[in-house]
């Protein structure tokens, strides 16, 4: 395996009457992005990131619980795979250490996370904003997922442990995993892409 220099960039977080957004990017051997939107959020355009994982401008606010238009169909069956269950267990172990309640696996959100992971592999991109579905929040709405607050973590890695470690070592991603307002998560793990596996964590509260 080639020795790769790992550099991380964490964008500014904006908070106030119009709440904010945080984004992070890391280069190989792992890559992660974090996109976090609260109910009041109207995000500013994202700061420039590394070329390797440069996100599009931050998504705009979506009204929570907006009715979905003819929701696309996700793959049937939201029973967690062994790798998805492993990642859920790791996430909840971290939350337990901080005295936080465990996140419940949400079947619909799990289906959407898998679709997002496969979409990134099929369309050869690594970004919160999908050329197919738009922002994570647009995507949740399109699939009929309702939320008050929501967030997304992305990682590319060859293993669950490696992806989890990279996410926990990044401030923005760690904050998503440990956010007390979140109650449910959908985790999608799909084989493929330049990192070996694509990991998507979609949170909601």
Backbone as a chain_set.jsonl record, in Angstrom:
{"seq": "XXXXXXXXXXXXXXXXXXXXXXXXXXXXXXXXXXXXXXXXXXXXXXXXXXXXXXXXXXXXXXXXXXXXXXXXXXXXXXXXXXXXXXXXXXXXXXXXXXXXXXXXXXXXXXXXXXXXXXXXXXXXXXXXXXXXXXXXXXXXXXXXXXXXXXXXXXXXXXXXXXXXXXXXXXXXXXXXXXXXXXXXXXXXXXXXXXXXXXXXXXXXX", "coords": {"N": [[0.848, -1.194, 0.0], [0.549, 2.19, -0.891], [2.253, 4.864, 0.681], [0.495, 7.485, 1.982], [0.002, 10.942, 2.34], [-1.88, 12.4, 4.851], [-4.157, 14.919, 5.034], [-6.186, 17.321, 6.612], [-9.078, 19.363, 6.371], [-11.135, 21.61, 7.968], [-14.075, 23.236, 7.637], [-15.418, 26.526, 8.412], [-17.836, 26.909, 11.018], [-21.115, 28.138, 11.222], [-23.236, 29.866, 13.374], [-26.291, 31.011, 14.763], [-29.122, 33.206, 14.467], [-29.935, 32.397, 11.974], [-29.06, 29.305, 11.631], [-26.154, 27.101, 11.243], [-23.639, 25.427, 9.265], [-21.341, 22.754, 8.945], [-18.409, 21.508, 7.456], [-16.194, 18.932, 6.517], [-13.164, 17.657, 5.157], [-11.078, 14.991, 4.152], [-8.053, 13.492, 2.949], [-7.045, 10.485, 1.077], [-5.706, 7.678, 3.03], [-8.337, 7.48, 3.885], [-11.49, 9.064, 3.389], [-13.608, 11.69, 4.228], [-16.666, 13.426, 4.655], [-18.671, 15.932, 6.114], [-21.932, 16.973, 6.71], [-24.198, 19.08, 8.133], [-27.34, 20.049, 9.186], [-29.612, 22.115, 10.843], [-33.008, 22.643, 12.001], [-33.478, 25.418, 11.755], [-31.767, 26.173, 9.815], [-30.025, 28.112, 7.382], [-27.847, 27.8, 5.138], [-24.597, 29.147, 4.496], [-22.608, 29.485, 1.455], [-20.355, 26.761, 0.989], [-16.971, 26.71, 2.227], [-13.943, 26.727, 0.222], [-12.553, 23.561, -0.495], [-10.182, 20.824, -0.379], [-9.01, 19.675, -3.576], [-9.407, 16.973, -3.914], [-11.737, 16.227, -2.589], [-13.88, 18.152, -3.019], [-16.641, 19.833, -1.932], [-19.868, 20.777, -3.254], [-21.612, 24.0, -3.252], [-23.082, 24.664, -0.045], [-26.089, 22.98, 0.934], [-29.366, 24.49, 0.829], [-31.808, 25.527, 3.295], [-34.338, 23.192, 4.127], [-37.759, 22.823, 4.664], [-38.79, 21.074, 7.467], [-40.52, 17.965, 7.528], [-41.839, 18.31, 5.139], [-44.191, 17.516, 2.578], [-43.554, 14.692, 0.565], [-42.811, 14.439, -2.911], [-44.018, 12.068, -5.027], [-42.317, 9.769, -4.017], [-39.177, 8.286, -4.722], [-38.337, 4.807, -5.206], [-36.646, 2.897, -2.841], [-34.321, 0.18, -2.412], [-35.81, -2.908, -1.501], [-36.172, -4.249, 1.814], [-34.709, -3.638, 4.756], [-33.137, -4.794, 6.625], [-30.308, -4.834, 8.619], [-27.028, -5.239, 7.289], [-24.163, -7.284, 8.151], [-21.903, -5.608, 8.298], [-23.053, -3.067, 8.438], [-24.425, -3.287, 10.843], [-22.238, -3.637, 12.53], [-21.041, -1.095, 12.319], [-23.091, 0.506, 13.384], [-23.106, -0.454, 16.007], [-20.572, 0.421, 16.842], [-20.903, 3.201, 16.683], [-22.902, 3.57, 18.629], [-21.56, 2.681, 20.885], [-19.725, 4.738, 21.217], [-21.473, 6.816, 21.813], [-22.57, 5.883, 24.193], [-20.367, 6.078, 25.887], [-20.358, 8.773, 26.308], [-22.592, 9.163, 27.762], [-24.939, 9.294, 26.321], [-28.103, 8.514, 24.77], [-28.644, 5.502, 22.858], [-28.611, 5.388, 19.277], [-31.336, 4.569, 17.197], [-31.739, 2.177, 14.63], [-33.055, 3.247, 11.677], [-35.323, 2.001, 9.416], [-36.198, 3.12, 6.904], [-34.426, 5.245, 6.545], [-32.08, 3.824, 6.442], [-32.336, 2.486, 3.994], [-32.243, 4.695, 2.273], [-29.653, 5.643, 2.789], [-28.136, 3.545, 1.752], [-28.801, 3.758, -0.955], [-27.655, 6.25, -1.496], [-24.917, 5.686, -1.072], [-24.45, 3.811, -3.124], [-25.07, 5.374, -5.31], [-22.974, 7.235, -5.27], [-20.837, 5.549, -5.907], [-21.62, 4.508, -8.422], [-21.786, 6.832, -9.957], [-19.343, 7.931, -9.659], [-18.438, 9.935, -7.724], [-17.743, 11.873, -4.731], [-19.34, 13.273, -2.409], [-21.547, 15.42, -0.55], [-23.614, 16.46, -2.006], [-25.607, 15.084, -4.369], [-25.557, 14.326, -7.848], [-27.783, 13.123, -8.761], [-29.807, 13.102, -6.747], [-29.644, 15.487, -5.331], [-29.079, 17.538, -2.393], [-28.365, 15.976, 0.868], [-30.621, 16.496, 2.377], [-32.567, 17.206, 0.562], [-32.71, 14.719, -0.615], [-33.627, 13.058, 1.483], [-36.185, 14.113, 1.749], [-37.256, 13.52, -0.758], [-37.447, 10.785, -0.586], [-39.376, 10.527, 1.272], [-38.731, 10.798, 3.964], [-39.138, 12.137, 7.123], [-38.048, 14.801, 9.256], [-36.793, 16.696, 12.064], [-34.308, 17.694, 12.671], [-31.274, 17.05, 10.947], [-28.486, 15.186, 9.595], [-25.47, 14.225, 7.853], [-22.873, 11.86, 7.421], [-20.069, 10.943, 5.5], [-17.889, 8.397, 4.355], [-15.027, 6.868, 2.895], [-13.484, 3.815, 2.789], [-11.538, 0.828, 3.418], [-12.441, -0.789, 5.417], [-14.8, -1.303, 8.13], [-13.944, -0.603, 10.732], [-11.802, 1.107, 10.107], [-13.118, 3.188, 8.743], [-14.828, 4.119, 10.767], [-12.96, 4.993, 12.694], [-11.713, 7.082, 11.29], [-13.845, 8.863, 11.028], [-14.411, 9.468, 13.713], [-12.095, 10.782, 14.367], [-12.336, 13.191, 13.199], [-13.503, 16.385, 13.766], [-16.051, 17.527, 12.992], [-17.478, 15.284, 12.052], [-17.44, 13.644, 14.262], [-18.966, 15.196, 15.99], [-21.479, 14.973, 14.761], [-21.971, 12.227, 15.177], [-22.137, 12.187, 17.941], [-24.214, 13.866, 18.552], [-26.736, 15.083, 20.587], [-29.347, 15.624, 19.889], [-30.042, 13.893, 17.875], [-31.87, 10.94, 17.164], [-32.216, 8.743, 15.586], [-30.702, 6.691, 13.032], [-29.53, 5.987, 9.76], [-27.597, 3.637, 8.19], [-25.548, 2.985, 5.509], [-23.624, 0.664, 3.803], [-21.658, -0.027, 1.123], [-20.013, -2.074, -1.177], [-17.301, -1.14, -3.291], [-15.994, 1.473, -5.48], [-13.224, 3.844, -5.24], [-12.093, 3.584, -2.73], [-12.659, 1.119, -1.783], [-14.845, 0.464, -0.087], [-17.937, 2.18, 0.407], [-19.258, 4.35, 2.782], [-22.137, 5.543, 4.338], [-23.674, 7.595, 6.637], [-26.703, 8.568, 7.825], [-28.355, 10.843, 9.761], [-31.089, 11.598, 11.991], [-33.395, 13.603, 13.89]], "CA": [[0.0, 0.0, 0.0], [1.323, 3.419, -0.97], [2.184, 5.753, 1.833], [-0.208, 8.68, 1.574], [-0.049, 12.009, 3.326], [-3.255, 12.7, 5.222], [-4.36, 16.315, 5.432], [-7.594, 17.562, 6.906], [-9.55, 20.733, 6.352], [-12.444, 21.744, 8.602], [-14.642, 24.537, 7.307], [-15.99, 27.29, 9.516], [-19.218, 26.642, 11.385], [-21.861, 29.364, 11.458], [-24.357, 29.675, 14.283], [-26.993, 32.248, 15.059], [-30.548, 33.166, 14.167], [-29.926, 31.429, 10.892], [-28.021, 28.393, 12.099], [-25.112, 26.927, 10.263], [-23.214, 24.219, 8.576], [-19.918, 22.468, 9.062], [-17.981, 20.527, 6.484], [-14.823, 18.502, 6.692], [-12.689, 16.777, 4.095], [-9.793, 14.373, 4.412], [-7.609, 12.76, 1.771], [-6.825, 9.058, 1.256], [-6.456, 6.474, 2.724], [-9.769, 7.58, 4.144], [-12.028, 10.365, 3.008], [-14.846, 11.906, 4.951], [-17.308, 14.723, 4.575], [-19.725, 16.082, 7.114], [-22.895, 18.016, 6.394], [-25.094, 19.093, 9.278], [-28.31, 21.129, 9.064], [-30.661, 22.118, 11.845], [-34.315, 23.097, 11.519], [-33.486, 26.829, 11.419], [-30.561, 26.455, 9.034], [-29.924, 28.62, 6.03], [-26.399, 27.679, 5.103], [-23.797, 29.931, 3.569], [-21.846, 28.596, 0.561], [-19.264, 26.073, 1.672], [-15.633, 27.19, 1.883], [-13.215, 25.866, -0.707], [-11.918, 22.406, 0.119], [-9.17, 20.196, -1.204], [-9.513, 19.203, -4.854], [-9.765, 15.552, -3.822], [-13.112, 16.045, -2.131], [-14.413, 19.496, -2.918], [-18.096, 19.797, -1.97], [-20.606, 21.85, -3.913], [-22.127, 24.922, -2.236], [-23.887, 23.997, 0.981], [-27.515, 22.965, 0.61], [-30.215, 25.463, 1.501], [-32.74, 24.955, 4.27], [-35.567, 22.542, 3.701], [-38.737, 22.755, 5.736], [-38.959, 19.726, 7.978], [-41.802, 17.318, 7.362], [-42.513, 18.718, 3.912], [-44.7, 16.334, 1.897], [-42.69, 14.222, -0.51], [-43.429, 14.256, -4.209], [-43.807, 10.75, -5.617], [-41.031, 9.309, -3.5], [-38.569, 7.179, -5.446], [-38.315, 3.556, -4.448], [-35.36, 2.35, -2.419], [-34.321, -1.275, -2.435], [-36.601, -3.533, -0.436], [-35.431, -4.948, 2.864], [-33.795, -2.754, 5.476], [-32.412, -5.56, 7.645], [-28.908, -4.412, 8.556], [-25.991, -6.216, 6.969], [-23.212, -7.449, 9.258], [-21.041, -4.428, 8.365], [-23.865, -1.95, 8.913], [-24.656, -3.54, 12.266], [-20.965, -3.368, 13.2], [-20.85, 0.354, 12.41], [-24.088, 1.003, 14.334], [-22.625, -0.793, 17.35], [-19.451, 1.308, 17.152], [-21.479, 4.531, 16.926], [-23.605, 3.579, 19.914], [-20.552, 2.569, 21.942], [-19.201, 6.093, 21.429], [-22.513, 7.596, 22.482], [-22.682, 5.381, 25.565], [-19.242, 6.64, 26.644], [-20.685, 10.167, 26.625], [-23.853, 9.193, 28.482], [-26.017, 9.611, 25.383], [-28.901, 7.349, 24.379], [-28.272, 4.849, 21.603], [-29.397, 5.693, 18.09], [-32.077, 3.441, 16.656], [-31.631, 2.007, 13.182], [-34.303, 3.596, 11.001], [-35.35, 1.213, 8.182], [-36.294, 3.953, 5.708], [-33.179, 5.992, 6.424], [-31.076, 2.837, 6.029], [-32.504, 2.292, 2.548], [-31.773, 5.903, 1.599], [-28.188, 5.677, 2.929], [-27.587, 2.587, 0.782], [-28.966, 4.335, -2.29], [-26.653, 7.311, -1.635], [-23.6, 5.062, -1.225], [-24.38, 3.209, -4.462], [-25.08, 6.482, -6.262], [-21.616, 7.783, -5.326], [-19.996, 4.588, -6.627], [-22.056, 4.421, -9.823], [-21.562, 8.105, -10.651], [-17.942, 8.308, -9.464], [-18.248, 11.188, -7.004], [-17.712, 11.738, -3.275], [-19.824, 14.594, -2.039], [-22.882, 15.408, 0.045], [-24.593, 16.804, -3.02], [-25.692, 14.068, -5.415], [-26.082, 14.801, -9.136], [-29.063, 12.433, -8.978], [-30.821, 13.369, -5.725], [-29.451, 16.772, -4.665], [-28.469, 17.511, -1.059], [-28.91, 14.908, 1.713], [-31.93, 16.881, 2.883], [-33.443, 17.009, -0.6], [-32.852, 13.275, -0.828], [-34.521, 12.535, 2.516], [-37.543, 14.548, 1.427], [-37.712, 12.773, -1.934], [-37.763, 9.417, -0.176], [-40.45, 10.558, 2.255], [-38.22, 10.779, 5.34], [-39.428, 13.368, 7.855], [-37.079, 15.063, 10.318], [-36.693, 18.034, 12.637], [-32.904, 18.028, 12.448], [-30.687, 15.936, 10.202], [-27.087, 15.324, 9.222], [-24.915, 13.129, 7.056], [-21.439, 11.6, 7.376], [-19.616, 10.08, 4.413], [-16.51, 7.917, 4.471], [-14.564, 5.822, 1.995], [-12.434, 3.07, 3.483], [-11.586, -0.609, 3.124], [-13.001, -1.541, 6.545], [-15.697, -0.589, 9.033], [-13.135, -0.015, 11.805], [-11.052, 2.231, 9.555], [-14.052, 4.287, 8.471], [-15.282, 4.657, 12.057], [-11.843, 5.725, 13.298], [-11.514, 8.335, 10.557], [-14.948, 9.757, 11.364], [-14.264, 9.922, 15.097], [-10.921, 11.653, 14.44], [-12.677, 14.454, 12.552], [-14.381, 17.069, 14.71], [-17.41, 17.667, 12.498], [-18.126, 13.97, 11.981], [-17.612, 13.203, 15.651], [-20.101, 15.938, 16.53], [-22.692, 14.345, 14.244], [-22.158, 10.931, 15.845], [-22.442, 12.414, 19.355], [-25.211, 14.928, 18.715], [-27.797, 14.596, 21.47], [-30.657, 15.798, 19.259], [-30.341, 12.789, 16.962], [-32.464, 9.749, 17.785], [-32.221, 7.633, 14.628], [-29.651, 6.723, 12.018], [-29.525, 5.002, 8.683], [-26.208, 3.379, 7.783], [-25.415, 2.214, 4.277], [-22.255, 0.253, 3.457], [-21.711, -0.653, -0.199], [-18.7, -2.39, -1.741], [-16.994, -0.508, -4.566], [-15.366, 2.783, -5.439], [-11.765, 3.865, -5.152], [-11.639, 3.281, -1.374], [-13.009, -0.264, -1.461], [-16.221, 0.478, 0.418], [-18.486, 3.509, 0.656], [-20.043, 4.385, 4.016], [-23.006, 6.714, 4.501], [-24.448, 7.67, 7.884], [-27.724, 9.635, 7.774], [-28.911, 11.008, 11.112], [-32.229, 12.49, 12.114], [-33.994, 13.756, 15.188]], "C": [[0.88, 1.239, 0.0], [1.181, 4.234, 0.299], [1.579, 7.067, 1.366], [-0.215, 9.693, 2.706], [-1.515, 12.327, 3.599], [-3.335, 14.15, 5.694], [-5.842, 16.54, 5.629], [-7.893, 19.046, 6.86], [-10.924, 20.742, 6.994], [-12.948, 23.141, 8.33], [-15.22, 25.22, 8.528], [-17.432, 26.874, 9.765], [-19.898, 27.96, 11.729], [-23.051, 29.066, 12.35], [-25.008, 31.018, 14.55], [-28.47, 32.093, 14.761], [-30.79, 32.26, 12.974], [-28.763, 30.499, 11.173], [-27.132, 27.973, 10.954], [-24.81, 25.544, 9.786], [-21.745, 23.999, 8.852], [-19.574, 21.395, 8.053], [-16.529, 20.176, 6.761], [-14.427, 17.616, 5.537], [-11.332, 16.242, 4.472], [-9.375, 13.589, 3.188], [-7.388, 11.293, 2.1], [-5.758, 8.836, 2.332], [-7.896, 6.482, 3.167], [-10.224, 8.951, 3.669], [-13.371, 10.53, 3.673], [-15.364, 13.31, 4.716], [-18.414, 14.765, 5.606], [-20.634, 17.219, 6.71], [-23.971, 17.981, 7.454], [-26.024, 20.282, 9.162], [-29.337, 21.019, 10.164], [-31.928, 22.699, 11.24], [-34.281, 24.547, 11.057], [-32.448, 27.18, 10.353], [-30.843, 27.108, 7.692], [-28.436, 28.767, 5.814], [-25.785, 28.664, 4.133], [-23.088, 28.978, 2.624], [-20.652, 28.003, 1.298], [-17.928, 26.691, 1.288], [-14.963, 26.229, 0.923], [-12.516, 24.759, 0.054], [-10.818, 21.899, -0.796], [-9.789, 19.723, -2.513], [-10.019, 17.781, -4.761], [-11.208, 15.334, -3.398], [-13.768, 17.395, -1.933], [-15.926, 19.463, -3.014], [-18.672, 20.957, -2.76], [-21.067, 22.84, -2.843], [-23.098, 24.223, -1.297], [-25.365, 24.051, 0.62], [-28.285, 24.005, 1.41], [-31.18, 24.758, 2.437], [-33.918, 24.313, 3.57], [-36.517, 22.535, 4.883], [-38.881, 21.311, 6.176], [-40.381, 19.26, 7.745], [-42.568, 17.837, 6.162], [-43.005, 17.474, 3.194], [-43.812, 15.958, 0.723], [-43.481, 14.1, -1.793], [-43.063, 12.875, -4.717], [-42.447, 10.193, -5.246], [-40.463, 8.186, -4.345], [-38.506, 5.937, -4.573], [-36.882, 3.16, -4.113], [-35.468, 0.831, -2.443], [-35.09, -1.831, -1.249], [-35.69, -4.183, 0.587], [-34.411, -4.062, 3.541], [-33.142, -3.472, 6.649], [-30.932, -5.197, 7.514], [-28.001, -5.559, 8.146], [-25.043, -6.313, 8.171], [-22.336, -6.204, 9.417], [-21.814, -3.205, 8.862], [-24.146, -2.09, 10.406], [-23.392, -3.243, 13.072], [-20.751, -1.875, 13.371], [-21.851, 0.972, 13.381], [-23.636, 0.734, 15.765], [-21.48, 0.132, 17.773], [-19.948, 2.721, 17.473], [-22.126, 4.586, 18.309], [-22.67, 3.367, 21.097], [-19.969, 3.941, 22.256], [-20.218, 6.952, 22.174], [-22.665, 7.172, 23.94], [-21.574, 5.955, 26.442], [-19.54, 8.071, 27.098], [-22.014, 10.306, 27.364], [-25.048, 9.545, 27.621], [-26.819, 8.362, 25.053], [-28.461, 6.792, 23.033], [-29.174, 5.331, 20.471], [-30.1, 4.424, 17.625], [-31.87, 3.383, 15.154], [-32.995, 2.272, 12.563], [-34.339, 2.88, 9.651], [-35.385, 2.061, 6.917], [-35.004, 4.727, 5.466], [-32.036, 5.073, 6.0], [-31.137, 2.607, 4.523], [-31.947, 3.487, 1.773], [-30.246, 5.992, 1.65], [-27.531, 4.712, 1.948], [-27.672, 3.121, -0.639], [-27.911, 5.412, -2.526], [-25.264, 6.72, -1.839], [-23.427, 4.485, -2.627], [-24.34, 4.285, -5.541], [-23.685, 7.091, -6.394], [-20.683, 6.866, -6.096], [-20.334, 4.592, -8.114], [-21.724, 5.672, -10.613], [-20.192, 8.71, -10.358], [-17.775, 9.706, -8.857], [-18.215, 10.888, -5.511], [-18.077, 13.099, -2.702], [-21.191, 14.443, -1.383], [-23.957, 15.663, -1.0], [-24.53, 15.825, -4.186], [-26.19, 14.679, -6.72], [-27.45, 14.198, -9.444], [-30.152, 12.943, -8.042], [-30.697, 14.729, -5.047], [-28.796, 16.608, -3.309], [-29.021, 16.328, -0.263], [-30.33, 15.209, 2.17], [-32.978, 16.823, 1.776], [-33.752, 15.52, -0.765], [-33.795, 12.663, 0.206], [-35.974, 12.873, 2.187], [-38.103, 13.734, 0.249], [-38.112, 11.345, -1.587], [-38.801, 9.374, 0.955], [-40.009, 10.492, 3.699], [-38.487, 12.142, 5.986], [-38.432, 13.55, 8.997], [-37.27, 16.469, 10.852], [-35.271, 18.561, 12.505], [-32.25, 16.813, 11.807], [-29.24, 16.226, 9.862], [-26.621, 14.111, 8.454], [-23.402, 13.066, 7.233], [-21.156, 10.679, 6.213], [-18.187, 9.633, 4.683], [-16.239, 6.884, 3.389], [-13.398, 5.122, 2.659], [-12.569, 1.607, 3.126], [-12.209, -1.42, 4.247], [-13.912, -0.661, 7.394], [-14.9, 0.114, 10.128], [-12.377, 1.213, 11.318], [-11.934, 3.435, 9.294], [-14.495, 4.939, 9.782], [-14.182, 5.488, 12.715], [-11.648, 7.064, 12.618], [-12.61, 9.342, 10.886], [-14.799, 10.32, 12.781], [-13.067, 10.854, 15.27], [-11.153, 13.01, 13.77], [-13.755, 15.152, 13.384], [-15.835, 17.124, 14.24], [-18.169, 16.354, 12.481], [-18.414, 13.431, 13.382], [-18.822, 13.897, 16.276], [-21.421, 15.371, 16.023], [-22.996, 13.052, 15.0], [-22.621, 11.128, 17.288], [-23.502, 13.485, 19.587], [-26.41, 14.4, 19.492], [-29.176, 14.706, 20.841], [-31.029, 14.655, 18.32], [-30.865, 11.584, 17.74], [-32.388, 8.526, 16.889], [-31.093, 7.804, 13.625], [-29.937, 5.674, 10.959], [-28.091, 4.849, 8.223], [-26.214, 2.506, 6.537], [-23.947, 1.92, 4.015], [-22.33, -0.53, 2.153], [-20.293, -0.87, -0.7], [-18.517, -1.692, -3.079], [-16.353, 0.843, -4.377], [-13.878, 2.696, -5.169], [-11.236, 3.524, -3.763], [-11.944, 1.849, -0.953], [-14.437, -0.414, -0.993], [-16.65, 1.931, 0.619], [-19.432, 3.427, 1.849], [-20.859, 5.673, 4.059], [-23.761, 6.562, 5.826], [-25.408, 8.843, 7.745], [-28.418, 9.677, 9.128], [-30.176, 11.856, 11.045], [-32.71, 12.528, 13.562], [-35.319, 14.459, 15.067]], "O": [[1.83, 1.342, 0.776], [0.113, 4.28, 0.909], [2.101, 7.696, 0.446], [-0.411, 9.349, 3.871], [-2.298, 12.502, 2.666], [-2.656, 14.544, 6.642], [-6.662, 16.002, 4.884], [-7.075, 19.877, 7.255], [-11.793, 19.962, 6.605], [-12.329, 24.122, 8.741], [-15.48, 24.583, 9.548], [-18.159, 26.528, 8.834], [-19.335, 28.795, 12.436], [-23.791, 28.113, 12.106], [-24.335, 32.049, 14.559], [-29.008, 30.986, 14.796], [-31.726, 31.46, 12.961], [-27.606, 30.869, 10.972], [-27.315, 28.421, 9.822], [-25.62, 24.623, 9.893], [-20.983, 24.958, 8.978], [-20.359, 20.477, 7.821], [-15.74, 21.02, 7.186], [-15.263, 16.897, 4.99], [-10.517, 16.961, 5.051], [-10.223, 13.073, 2.46], [-7.523, 10.887, 3.254], [-4.949, 9.739, 2.546], [-8.628, 5.546, 2.843], [-9.424, 9.881, 3.564], [-14.184, 9.606, 3.68], [-14.591, 14.261, 4.595], [-19.018, 13.742, 5.927], [-20.162, 18.313, 6.399], [-24.6, 16.942, 7.654], [-25.558, 21.416, 9.049], [-29.882, 19.941, 10.398], [-31.924, 23.185, 10.109], [-34.957, 24.902, 10.091], [-32.269, 28.353, 10.025], [-31.76, 26.722, 6.967], [-27.831, 29.744, 6.254], [-26.36, 28.98, 3.091], [-22.964, 27.791, 2.927], [-20.024, 28.665, 2.125], [-17.758, 27.148, 0.158], [-15.354, 25.067, 0.814], [-11.952, 24.99, 1.123], [-10.556, 22.473, -1.853], [-10.976, 19.401, -2.55], [-10.965, 17.415, -5.458], [-11.834, 14.356, -3.807], [-14.164, 17.747, -0.822], [-16.463, 19.104, -4.063], [-18.03, 21.996, -2.913], [-20.932, 22.562, -1.651], [-23.835, 23.319, -1.692], [-25.84, 25.043, 0.068], [-27.904, 24.354, 2.527], [-31.345, 23.54, 2.376], [-34.425, 24.814, 2.566], [-36.095, 22.259, 6.006], [-39.074, 20.422, 5.347], [-41.323, 20.052, 7.763], [-43.799, 17.817, 6.15], [-42.307, 16.46, 3.193], [-43.37, 16.827, -0.028], [-44.651, 13.718, -1.79], [-41.878, 12.558, -4.822], [-41.535, 10.154, -6.072], [-41.173, 7.231, -4.66], [-38.611, 6.017, -3.349], [-36.019, 3.098, -4.988], [-36.564, 0.272, -2.489], [-35.03, -1.297, -0.141], [-34.58, -4.613, 0.271], [-33.363, -3.764, 2.968], [-32.646, -2.826, 7.572], [-30.373, -5.249, 6.418], [-28.172, -6.696, 8.587], [-25.126, -5.506, 9.097], [-22.054, -5.787, 10.54], [-21.279, -2.4, 9.624], [-24.106, -1.104, 11.143], [-23.461, -2.67, 14.159], [-20.33, -1.425, 14.436], [-21.491, 1.879, 14.132], [-23.768, 1.596, 16.634], [-21.424, 0.572, 18.921], [-19.474, 3.355, 18.415], [-21.917, 5.535, 19.064], [-22.959, 3.829, 22.201], [-19.742, 4.273, 23.42], [-19.856, 7.723, 23.063], [-22.867, 8.012, 24.818], [-21.808, 6.283, 27.605], [-19.044, 8.525, 28.13], [-22.506, 11.416, 27.571], [-26.058, 10.038, 28.124], [-26.271, 7.26, 25.056], [-27.967, 7.525, 22.177], [-30.347, 5.64, 20.681], [-29.523, 3.336, 17.657], [-31.828, 4.415, 14.484], [-33.973, 1.6, 12.889], [-33.47, 3.123, 8.814], [-34.68, 1.759, 5.954], [-34.545, 4.851, 4.33], [-31.129, 5.495, 5.283], [-30.103, 2.543, 3.858], [-31.271, 3.323, 0.757], [-29.615, 6.375, 0.665], [-26.487, 5.023, 1.376], [-26.743, 2.962, -1.431], [-27.335, 5.492, -3.611], [-24.508, 7.196, -2.686], [-22.376, 4.652, -3.245], [-23.663, 4.132, -6.558], [-23.257, 7.428, -7.498], [-19.832, 7.335, -6.852], [-19.444, 4.669, -8.961], [-21.414, 5.594, -11.802], [-19.904, 9.842, -10.747], [-17.064, 10.55, -9.403], [-18.602, 9.805, -5.073], [-17.22, 13.965, -2.533], [-21.904, 13.469, -1.625], [-25.071, 15.151, -0.896], [-23.528, 15.749, -4.896], [-27.139, 15.463, -6.713], [-28.185, 14.708, -10.29], [-31.28, 13.188, -8.469], [-31.568, 15.094, -4.257], [-28.045, 15.658, -3.087], [-30.025, 15.734, -0.656], [-31.146, 14.302, 2.331], [-34.125, 16.442, 2.011], [-34.889, 15.122, -1.017], [-34.656, 11.852, -0.135], [-36.869, 12.04, 2.326], [-39.261, 13.317, 0.259], [-39.0, 10.767, -2.213], [-39.067, 8.315, 1.523], [-40.809, 10.169, 4.577], [-38.098, 13.177, 5.444], [-38.02, 12.579, 9.631], [-37.839, 17.329, 10.18], [-35.064, 19.749, 12.254], [-32.627, 15.677, 12.093], [-28.817, 17.382, 9.845], [-27.304, 13.088, 8.414], [-22.725, 14.094, 7.199], [-21.91, 9.739, 5.96], [-17.372, 10.408, 5.184], [-17.126, 6.116, 3.017], [-12.426, 5.768, 3.051], [-13.595, 1.186, 2.593], [-12.482, -2.607, 4.071], [-13.806, 0.565, 7.376], [-15.143, 1.284, 10.424], [-12.309, 2.228, 12.01], [-11.552, 4.569, 9.586], [-14.533, 6.165, 9.891], [-14.45, 6.571, 13.236], [-11.439, 8.076, 13.287], [-12.341, 10.537, 11.008], [-15.033, 11.506, 13.013], [-13.028, 11.635, 16.22], [-10.273, 13.871, 13.776], [-14.8, 14.567, 13.669], [-16.747, 16.803, 15.002], [-19.344, 16.297, 12.842], [-19.467, 12.851, 13.648], [-19.602, 13.276, 16.998], [-22.388, 15.295, 16.781], [-24.132, 12.814, 15.411], [-23.405, 10.332, 17.803], [-23.665, 13.958, 20.711], [-27.023, 13.403, 19.11], [-30.085, 13.965, 21.214], [-32.205, 14.469, 18.005], [-30.374, 11.256, 18.82], [-32.485, 7.396, 17.368], [-30.597, 8.908, 13.401], [-30.51, 4.619, 11.235], [-27.437, 5.839, 7.897], [-26.809, 1.429, 6.517], [-23.121, 2.832, 4.006], [-22.984, -1.57, 2.083], [-19.466, 0.041, -0.654], [-19.432, -1.647, -3.901], [-16.184, 1.309, -3.25], [-13.338, 1.621, -4.905], [-10.056, 3.206, -3.619], [-11.529, 1.417, 0.122], [-15.158, -1.305, -1.441], [-15.839, 2.793, 0.956], [-20.293, 2.55, 1.916], [-20.327, 6.762, 3.843], [-24.395, 5.54, 6.088], [-24.978, 9.982, 7.567], [-28.992, 8.687, 9.582], [-30.325, 12.712, 10.173], [-32.464, 11.61, 14.344], [-35.992, 14.685, 16.073]]}, "num_chains": 1, "name": "protein.A"}
